[in-house]
PDB file of C-alpha atoms in Angstrom:
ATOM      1  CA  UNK A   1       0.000   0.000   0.000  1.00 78.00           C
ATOM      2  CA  UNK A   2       1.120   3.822  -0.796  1.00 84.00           C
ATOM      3  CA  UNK A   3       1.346   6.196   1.886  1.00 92.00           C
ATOM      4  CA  UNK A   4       2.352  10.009   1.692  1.00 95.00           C
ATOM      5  CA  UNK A   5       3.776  11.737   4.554  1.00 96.00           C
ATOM      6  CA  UNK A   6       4.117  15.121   5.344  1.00 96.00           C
ATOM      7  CA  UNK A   7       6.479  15.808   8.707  1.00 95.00           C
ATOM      8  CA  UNK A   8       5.542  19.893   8.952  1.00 96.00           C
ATOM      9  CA  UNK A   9       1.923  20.609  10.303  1.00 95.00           C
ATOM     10  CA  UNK A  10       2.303  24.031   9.919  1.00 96.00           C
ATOM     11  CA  UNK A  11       4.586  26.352   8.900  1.00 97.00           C
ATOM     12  CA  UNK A  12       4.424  30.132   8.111  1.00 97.00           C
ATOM     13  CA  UNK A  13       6.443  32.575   5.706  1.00 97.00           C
ATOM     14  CA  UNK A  14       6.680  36.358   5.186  1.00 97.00           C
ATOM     15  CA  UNK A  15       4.884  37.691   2.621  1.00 97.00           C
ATOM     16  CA  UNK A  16       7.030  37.615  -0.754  1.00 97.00           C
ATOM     17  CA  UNK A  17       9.761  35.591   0.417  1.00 97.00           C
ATOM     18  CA  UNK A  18       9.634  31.895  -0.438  1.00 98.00           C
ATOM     19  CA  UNK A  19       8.678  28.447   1.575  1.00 98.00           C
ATOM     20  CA  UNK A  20       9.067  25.154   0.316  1.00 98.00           C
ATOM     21  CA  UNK A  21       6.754  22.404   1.781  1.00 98.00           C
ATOM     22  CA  UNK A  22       8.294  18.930   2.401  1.00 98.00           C
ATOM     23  CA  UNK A  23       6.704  15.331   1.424  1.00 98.00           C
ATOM     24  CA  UNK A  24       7.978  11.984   0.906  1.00 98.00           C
ATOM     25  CA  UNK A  25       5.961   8.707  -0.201  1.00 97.00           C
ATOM     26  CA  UNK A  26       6.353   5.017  -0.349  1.00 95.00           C
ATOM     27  CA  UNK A  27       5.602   2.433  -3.049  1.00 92.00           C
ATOM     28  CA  UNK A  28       6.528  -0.036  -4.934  1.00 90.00           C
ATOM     29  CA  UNK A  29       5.109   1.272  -8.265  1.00 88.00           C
ATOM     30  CA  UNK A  30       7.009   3.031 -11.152  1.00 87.00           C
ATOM     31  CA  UNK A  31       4.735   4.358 -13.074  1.00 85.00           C
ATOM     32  CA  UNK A  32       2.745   7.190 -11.062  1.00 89.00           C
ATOM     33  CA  UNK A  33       1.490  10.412 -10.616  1.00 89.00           C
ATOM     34  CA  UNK A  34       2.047  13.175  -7.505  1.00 92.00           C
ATOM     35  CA  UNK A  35      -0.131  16.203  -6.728  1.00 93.00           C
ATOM     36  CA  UNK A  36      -0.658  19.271  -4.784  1.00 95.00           C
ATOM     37  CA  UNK A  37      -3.776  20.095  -3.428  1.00 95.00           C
ATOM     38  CA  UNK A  38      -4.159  23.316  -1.595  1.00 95.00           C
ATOM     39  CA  UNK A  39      -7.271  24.458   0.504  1.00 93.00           C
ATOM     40  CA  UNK A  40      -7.929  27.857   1.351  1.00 92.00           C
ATOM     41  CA  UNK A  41     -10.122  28.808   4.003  1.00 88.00           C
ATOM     42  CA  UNK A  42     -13.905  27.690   3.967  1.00 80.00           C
ATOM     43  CA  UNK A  43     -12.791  27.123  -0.200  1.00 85.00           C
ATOM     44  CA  UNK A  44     -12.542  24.044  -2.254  1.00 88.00           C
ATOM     45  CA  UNK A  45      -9.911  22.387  -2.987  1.00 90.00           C
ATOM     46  CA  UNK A  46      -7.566  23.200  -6.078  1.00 91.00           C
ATOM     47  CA  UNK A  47      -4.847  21.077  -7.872  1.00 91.00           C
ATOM     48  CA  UNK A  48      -2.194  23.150  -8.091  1.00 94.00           C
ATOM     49  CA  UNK A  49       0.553  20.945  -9.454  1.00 93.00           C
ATOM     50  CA  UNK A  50       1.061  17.384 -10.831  1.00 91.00           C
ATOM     51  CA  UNK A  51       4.017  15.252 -11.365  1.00 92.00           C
ATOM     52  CA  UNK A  52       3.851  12.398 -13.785  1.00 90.00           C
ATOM     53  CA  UNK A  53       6.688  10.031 -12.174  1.00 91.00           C
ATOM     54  CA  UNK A  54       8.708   9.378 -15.863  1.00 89.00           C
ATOM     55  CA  UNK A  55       8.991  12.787 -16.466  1.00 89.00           C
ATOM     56  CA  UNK A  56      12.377  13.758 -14.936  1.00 87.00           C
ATOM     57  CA  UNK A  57      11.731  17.573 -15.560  1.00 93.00           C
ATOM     58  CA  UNK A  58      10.630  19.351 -12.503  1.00 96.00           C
ATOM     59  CA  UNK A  59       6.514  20.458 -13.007  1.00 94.00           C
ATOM     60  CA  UNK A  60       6.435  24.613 -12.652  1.00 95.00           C
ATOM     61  CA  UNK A  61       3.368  26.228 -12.571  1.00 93.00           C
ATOM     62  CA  UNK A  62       3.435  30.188 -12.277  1.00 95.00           C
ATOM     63  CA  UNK A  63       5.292  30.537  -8.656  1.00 97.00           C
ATOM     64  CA  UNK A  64       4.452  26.809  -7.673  1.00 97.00           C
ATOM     65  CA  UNK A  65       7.529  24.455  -8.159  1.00 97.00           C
ATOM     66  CA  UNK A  66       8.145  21.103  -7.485  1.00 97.00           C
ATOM     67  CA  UNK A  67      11.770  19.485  -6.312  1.00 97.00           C
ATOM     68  CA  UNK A  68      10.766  15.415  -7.576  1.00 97.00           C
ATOM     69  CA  UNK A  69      13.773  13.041  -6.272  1.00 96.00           C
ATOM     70  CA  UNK A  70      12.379   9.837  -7.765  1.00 95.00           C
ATOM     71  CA  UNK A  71      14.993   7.583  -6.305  1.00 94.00           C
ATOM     72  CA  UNK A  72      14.470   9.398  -2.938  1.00 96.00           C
ATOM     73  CA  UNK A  73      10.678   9.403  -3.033  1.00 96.00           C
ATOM     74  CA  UNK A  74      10.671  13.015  -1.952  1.00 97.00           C
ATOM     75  CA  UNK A  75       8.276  15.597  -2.893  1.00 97.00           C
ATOM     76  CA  UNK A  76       8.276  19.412  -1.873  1.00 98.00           C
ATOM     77  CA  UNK A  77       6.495  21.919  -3.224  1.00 98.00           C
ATOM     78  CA  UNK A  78       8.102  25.636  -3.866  1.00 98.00           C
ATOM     79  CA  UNK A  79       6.299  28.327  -3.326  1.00 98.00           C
ATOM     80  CA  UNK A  80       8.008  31.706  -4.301  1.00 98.00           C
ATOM     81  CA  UNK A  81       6.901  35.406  -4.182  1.00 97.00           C
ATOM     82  CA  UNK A  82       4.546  34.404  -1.288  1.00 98.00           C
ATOM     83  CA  UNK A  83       1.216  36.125  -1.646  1.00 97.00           C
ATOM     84  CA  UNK A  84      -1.348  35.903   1.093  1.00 96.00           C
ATOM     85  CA  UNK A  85      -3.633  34.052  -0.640  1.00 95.00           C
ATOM     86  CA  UNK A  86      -0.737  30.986  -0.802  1.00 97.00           C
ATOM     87  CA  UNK A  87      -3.056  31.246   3.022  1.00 97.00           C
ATOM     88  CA  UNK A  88      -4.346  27.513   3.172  1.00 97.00           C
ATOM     89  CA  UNK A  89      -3.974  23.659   3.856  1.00 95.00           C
ATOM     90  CA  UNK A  90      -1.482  21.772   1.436  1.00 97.00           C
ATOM     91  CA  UNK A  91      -1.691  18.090   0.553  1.00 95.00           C
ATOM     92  CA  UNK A  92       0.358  16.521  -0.850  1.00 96.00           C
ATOM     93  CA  UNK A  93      -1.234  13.154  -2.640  1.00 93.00           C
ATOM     94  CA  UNK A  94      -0.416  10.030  -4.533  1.00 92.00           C
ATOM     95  CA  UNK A  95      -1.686   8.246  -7.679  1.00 87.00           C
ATOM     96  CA  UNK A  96      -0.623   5.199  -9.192  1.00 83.00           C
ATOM     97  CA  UNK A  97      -0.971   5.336 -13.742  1.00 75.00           C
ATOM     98  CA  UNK A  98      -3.393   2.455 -14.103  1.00 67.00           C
ATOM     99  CA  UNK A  99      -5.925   2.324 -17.079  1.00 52.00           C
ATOM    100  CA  UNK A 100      -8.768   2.229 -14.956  1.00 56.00           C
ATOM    101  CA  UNK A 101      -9.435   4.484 -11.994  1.00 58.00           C
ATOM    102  CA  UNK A 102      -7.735   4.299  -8.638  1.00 71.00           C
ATOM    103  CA  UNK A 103      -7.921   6.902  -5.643  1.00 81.00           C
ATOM    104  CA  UNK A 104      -5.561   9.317  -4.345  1.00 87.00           C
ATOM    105  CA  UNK A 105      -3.851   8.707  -1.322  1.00 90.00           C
ATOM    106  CA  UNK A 106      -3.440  11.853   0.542  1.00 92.00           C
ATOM    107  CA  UNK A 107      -0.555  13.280   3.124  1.00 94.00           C
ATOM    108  CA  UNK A 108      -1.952  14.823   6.357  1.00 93.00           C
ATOM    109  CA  UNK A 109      -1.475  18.264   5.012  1.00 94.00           C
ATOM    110  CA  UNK A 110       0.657  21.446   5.952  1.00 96.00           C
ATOM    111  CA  UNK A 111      -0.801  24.651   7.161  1.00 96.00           C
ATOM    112  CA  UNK A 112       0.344  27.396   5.394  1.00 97.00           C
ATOM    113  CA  UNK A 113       0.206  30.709   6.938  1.00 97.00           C
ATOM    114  CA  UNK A 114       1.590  33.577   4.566  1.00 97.00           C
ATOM    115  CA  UNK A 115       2.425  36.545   6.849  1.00 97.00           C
ATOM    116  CA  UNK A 116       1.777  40.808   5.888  1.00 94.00           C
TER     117      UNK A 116
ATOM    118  CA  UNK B   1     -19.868  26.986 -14.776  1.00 63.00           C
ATOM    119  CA  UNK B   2     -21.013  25.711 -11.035  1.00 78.00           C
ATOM    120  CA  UNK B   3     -18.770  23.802  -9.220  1.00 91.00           C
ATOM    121  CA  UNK B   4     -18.845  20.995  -6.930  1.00 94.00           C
ATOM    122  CA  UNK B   5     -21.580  21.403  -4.542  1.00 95.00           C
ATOM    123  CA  UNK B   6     -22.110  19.807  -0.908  1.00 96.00           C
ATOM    124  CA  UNK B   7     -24.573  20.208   1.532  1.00 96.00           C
ATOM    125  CA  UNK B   8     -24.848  20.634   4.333  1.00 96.00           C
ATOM    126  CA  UNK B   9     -21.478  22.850   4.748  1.00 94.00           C
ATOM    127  CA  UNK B  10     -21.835  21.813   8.780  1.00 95.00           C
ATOM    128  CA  UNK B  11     -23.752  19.140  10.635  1.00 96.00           C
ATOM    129  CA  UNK B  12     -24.003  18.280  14.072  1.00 97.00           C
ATOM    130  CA  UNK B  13     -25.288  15.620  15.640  1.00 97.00           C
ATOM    131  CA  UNK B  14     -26.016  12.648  18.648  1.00 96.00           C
ATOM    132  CA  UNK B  15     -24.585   9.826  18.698  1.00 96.00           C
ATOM    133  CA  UNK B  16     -27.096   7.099  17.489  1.00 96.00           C
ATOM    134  CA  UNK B  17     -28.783   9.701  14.799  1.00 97.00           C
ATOM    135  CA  UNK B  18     -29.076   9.641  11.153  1.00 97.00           C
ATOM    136  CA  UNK B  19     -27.301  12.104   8.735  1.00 97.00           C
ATOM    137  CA  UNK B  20     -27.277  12.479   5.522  1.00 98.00           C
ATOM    138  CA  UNK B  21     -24.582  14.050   3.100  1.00 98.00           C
ATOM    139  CA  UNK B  22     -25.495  15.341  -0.369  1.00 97.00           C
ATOM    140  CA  UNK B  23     -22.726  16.346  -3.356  1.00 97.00           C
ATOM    141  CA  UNK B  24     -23.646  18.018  -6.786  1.00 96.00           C
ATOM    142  CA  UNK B  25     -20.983  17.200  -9.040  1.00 95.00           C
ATOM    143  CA  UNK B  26     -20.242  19.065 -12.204  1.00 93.00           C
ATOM    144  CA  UNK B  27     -22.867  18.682 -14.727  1.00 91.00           C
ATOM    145  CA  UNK B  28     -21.287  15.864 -17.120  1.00 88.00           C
ATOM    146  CA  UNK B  29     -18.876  14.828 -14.682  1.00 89.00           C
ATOM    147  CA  UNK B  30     -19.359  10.785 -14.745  1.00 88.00           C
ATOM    148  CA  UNK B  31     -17.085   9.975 -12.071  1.00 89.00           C
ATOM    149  CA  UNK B  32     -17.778  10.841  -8.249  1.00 93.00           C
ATOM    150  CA  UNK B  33     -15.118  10.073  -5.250  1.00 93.00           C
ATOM    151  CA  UNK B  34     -16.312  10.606  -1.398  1.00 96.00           C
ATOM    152  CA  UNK B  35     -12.827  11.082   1.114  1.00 96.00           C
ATOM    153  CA  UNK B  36     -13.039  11.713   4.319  1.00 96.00           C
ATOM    154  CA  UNK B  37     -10.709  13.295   6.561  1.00 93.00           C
ATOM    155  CA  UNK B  38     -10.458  13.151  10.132  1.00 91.00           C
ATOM    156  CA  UNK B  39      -9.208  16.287  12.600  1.00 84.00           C
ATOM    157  CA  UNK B  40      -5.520  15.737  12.294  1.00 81.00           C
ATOM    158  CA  UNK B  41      -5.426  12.700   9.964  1.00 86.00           C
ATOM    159  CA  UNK B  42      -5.025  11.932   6.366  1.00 88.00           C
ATOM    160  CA  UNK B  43      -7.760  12.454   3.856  1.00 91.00           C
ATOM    161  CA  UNK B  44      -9.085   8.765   3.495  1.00 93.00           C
ATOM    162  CA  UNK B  45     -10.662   7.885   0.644  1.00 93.00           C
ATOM    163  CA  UNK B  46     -14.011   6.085   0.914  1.00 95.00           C
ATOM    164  CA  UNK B  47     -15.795   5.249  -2.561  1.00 94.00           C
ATOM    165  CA  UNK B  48     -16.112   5.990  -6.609  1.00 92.00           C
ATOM    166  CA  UNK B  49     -18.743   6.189  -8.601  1.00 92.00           C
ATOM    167  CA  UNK B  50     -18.932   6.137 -12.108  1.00 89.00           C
ATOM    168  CA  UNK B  51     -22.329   7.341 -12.845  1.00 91.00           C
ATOM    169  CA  UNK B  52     -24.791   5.590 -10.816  1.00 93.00           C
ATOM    170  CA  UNK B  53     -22.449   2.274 -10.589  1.00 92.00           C
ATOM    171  CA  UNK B  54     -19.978   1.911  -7.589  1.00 93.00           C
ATOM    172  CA  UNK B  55     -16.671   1.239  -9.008  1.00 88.00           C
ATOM    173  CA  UNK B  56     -14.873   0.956  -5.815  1.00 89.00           C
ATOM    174  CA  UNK B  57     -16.171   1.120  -2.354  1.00 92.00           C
ATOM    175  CA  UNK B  58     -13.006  -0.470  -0.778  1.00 90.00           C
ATOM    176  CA  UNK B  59     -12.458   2.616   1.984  1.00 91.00           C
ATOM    177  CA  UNK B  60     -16.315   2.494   3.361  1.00 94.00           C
ATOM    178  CA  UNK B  61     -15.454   1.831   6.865  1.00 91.00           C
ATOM    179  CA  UNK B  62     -18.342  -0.364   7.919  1.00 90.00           C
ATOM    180  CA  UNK B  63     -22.557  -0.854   6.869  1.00 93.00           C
ATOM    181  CA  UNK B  64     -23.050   2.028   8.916  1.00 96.00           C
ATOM    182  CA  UNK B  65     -22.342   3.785   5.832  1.00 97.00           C
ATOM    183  CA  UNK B  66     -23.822   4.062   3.111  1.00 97.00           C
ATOM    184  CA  UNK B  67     -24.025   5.451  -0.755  1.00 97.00           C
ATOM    185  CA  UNK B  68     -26.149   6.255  -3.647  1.00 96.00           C
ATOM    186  CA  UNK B  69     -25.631   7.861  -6.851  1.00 96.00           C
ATOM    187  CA  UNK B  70     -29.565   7.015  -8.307  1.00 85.00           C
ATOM    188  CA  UNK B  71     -29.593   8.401 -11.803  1.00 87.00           C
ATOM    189  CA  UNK B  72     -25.471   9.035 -12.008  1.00 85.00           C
ATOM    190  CA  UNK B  73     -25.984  12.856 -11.138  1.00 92.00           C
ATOM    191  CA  UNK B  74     -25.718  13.860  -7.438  1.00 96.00           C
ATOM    192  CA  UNK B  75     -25.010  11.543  -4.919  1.00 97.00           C
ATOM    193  CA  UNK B  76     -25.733  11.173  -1.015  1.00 97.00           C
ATOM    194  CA  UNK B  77     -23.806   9.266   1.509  1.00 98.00           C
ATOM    195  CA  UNK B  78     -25.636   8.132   4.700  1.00 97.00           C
ATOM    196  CA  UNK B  79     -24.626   7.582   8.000  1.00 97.00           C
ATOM    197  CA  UNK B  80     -26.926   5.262  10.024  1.00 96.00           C
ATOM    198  CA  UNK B  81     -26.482   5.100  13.482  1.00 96.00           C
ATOM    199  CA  UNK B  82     -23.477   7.883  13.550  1.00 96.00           C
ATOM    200  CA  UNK B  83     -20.885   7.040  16.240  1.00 96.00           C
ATOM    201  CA  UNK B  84     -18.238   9.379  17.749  1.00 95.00           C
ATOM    202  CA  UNK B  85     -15.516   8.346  15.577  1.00 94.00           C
ATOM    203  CA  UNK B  86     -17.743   9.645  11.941  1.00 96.00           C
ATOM    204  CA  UNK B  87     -16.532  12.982  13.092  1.00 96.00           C
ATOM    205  CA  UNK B  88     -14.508  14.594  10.140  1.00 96.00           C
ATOM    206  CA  UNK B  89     -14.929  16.645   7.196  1.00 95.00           C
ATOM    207  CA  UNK B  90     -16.304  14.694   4.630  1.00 97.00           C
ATOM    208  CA  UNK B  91     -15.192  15.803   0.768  1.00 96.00           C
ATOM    209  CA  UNK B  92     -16.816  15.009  -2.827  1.00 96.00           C
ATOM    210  CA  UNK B  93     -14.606  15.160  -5.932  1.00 93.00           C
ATOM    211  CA  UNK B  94     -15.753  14.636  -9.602  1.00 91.00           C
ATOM    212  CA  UNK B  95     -13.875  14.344 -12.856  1.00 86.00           C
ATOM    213  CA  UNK B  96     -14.485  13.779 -16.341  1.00 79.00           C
ATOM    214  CA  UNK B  97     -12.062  11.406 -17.636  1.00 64.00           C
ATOM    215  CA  UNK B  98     -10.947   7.554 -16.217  1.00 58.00           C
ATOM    216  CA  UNK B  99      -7.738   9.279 -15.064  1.00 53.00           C
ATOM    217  CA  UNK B 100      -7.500  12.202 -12.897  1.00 52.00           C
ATOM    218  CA  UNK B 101      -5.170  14.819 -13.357  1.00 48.00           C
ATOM    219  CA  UNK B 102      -4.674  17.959 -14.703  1.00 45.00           C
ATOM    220  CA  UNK B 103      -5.436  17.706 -18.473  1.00 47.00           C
ATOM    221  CA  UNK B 104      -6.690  14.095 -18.332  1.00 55.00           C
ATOM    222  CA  UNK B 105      -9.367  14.660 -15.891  1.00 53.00           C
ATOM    223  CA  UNK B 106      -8.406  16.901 -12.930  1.00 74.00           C
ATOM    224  CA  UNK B 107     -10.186  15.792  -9.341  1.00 85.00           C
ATOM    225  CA  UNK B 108     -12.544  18.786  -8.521  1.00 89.00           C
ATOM    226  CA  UNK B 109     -13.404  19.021  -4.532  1.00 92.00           C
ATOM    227  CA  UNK B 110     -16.380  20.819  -3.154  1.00 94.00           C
ATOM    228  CA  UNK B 111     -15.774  22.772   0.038  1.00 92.00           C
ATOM    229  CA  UNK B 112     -16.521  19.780   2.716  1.00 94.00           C
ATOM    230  CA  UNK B 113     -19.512  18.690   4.825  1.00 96.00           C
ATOM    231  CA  UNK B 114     -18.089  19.042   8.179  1.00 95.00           C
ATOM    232  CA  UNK B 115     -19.500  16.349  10.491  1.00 97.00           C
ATOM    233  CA  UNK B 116     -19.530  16.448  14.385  1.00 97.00           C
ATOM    234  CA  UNK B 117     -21.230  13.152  16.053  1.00 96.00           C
ATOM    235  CA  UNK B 118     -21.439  14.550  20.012  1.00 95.00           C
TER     236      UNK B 118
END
């Protein structure tokens, strides 16, 4: 079975200055995908990023970065430029590439508190 | 274009009561996932629907739960007789596509049905 860990429960970061969020995972597949998920307060749920695991090119998107160590099963997200609406919960989640459907496994999250 | 709609946004409740969730997916969306996540825990993933047929309902905890997707648009999820331990934010996703992802079917969440079993 996958599981996703993230070791910081909450951190916090000066506006426009930059935070990096920390998760590692365990499996035994090769072929799989890796998200972000961030929550904002009383908000859904947004992707932010995805990782396809044979892709050794870092995902970007905008200020969101990923640092993927494949061999490492590591993880982190990049956030630079902080804004304070980078305010919210962060999961980090799991996906194995199958032709059907199969769920995400999700990390416990990181709190995310972007300081004025 | 609406989103992904739950209801209620907060319910509280006795131990021993009934409660019932409801999620609007997108309009179109075929596929609908119920996770759940407990105060401090992981979010768990409980079942997937593709239209009104249960694809997977490996992460439904016990028969105190249960869910329906009549017609393949919205979908409820039931707790009967909620214990202590139901208490937890309970989230809807829906996608498009067999795999989810951004481009191929990206997992969209609805805010949460926060559940408290006192």
């Amino acid at each position: 079975a996958q599981t996703v860990t993230q070791s910081q429960p909450e951190m916090s970061v000066q506006e426009a200055e930059t935070v990096t969020l920390s998760c590692t995972y365990d499996t035994s597949e090769n072929n799989y995908y890796l998200f972000w998920y961030k929550q904002p307060p009383s908000r859904q749920m947004i992707l932010v990023i995805r990782q396809e695991a044979y892709k050794q090119q870092n995902a970007t998107e905008n200020r969101f970065s990923v640092n993927f160590q494949k061999a490492a099963k590591s993880f982190s997200l990049k956030i630079s430029d902080s804004q304070l609406g980078d305010t919210a919960m962060y999961f980090c989640a799991f996906m194995k590439l199958y032709s059907g459907n199969t769920p995400l496994v999700f990390g416990k999250g990181t709190r995310l508190s972007v300081i004025a | 274009e609406a989103g992904v709609t739950q209801f209620p946004s907060h319910s509280v409740i006795e131990k021993g009561q009934t409660v019932t969730l409801r999620c609007d997916p997108i309009s179109g969306h075929d596929n609908l996932y119920w996770y759940r996540r407990v105060m401090g825990k992981e979010i768990k993933f409980l079942l997937h629907f593709v239209k009104e047929s249960k694809q997977d309902e490996s992460g439904m905890p016990n028969n105190r739960f249960l869910a329906e997707r009549t017609g393949g648009t919205y979908s409820t999820l039931k707790v009967q007789p909620a214990e202590l331990e139901d208490s937890g934010v309970y989230f809807c996703a829906s996608s498009q596509h067999k795999l989810a992802g951004v481009g191929t079917g990206e997992l969209f969440f609805g805010e949460g049905s926060r559940l408290t079993v006192l």
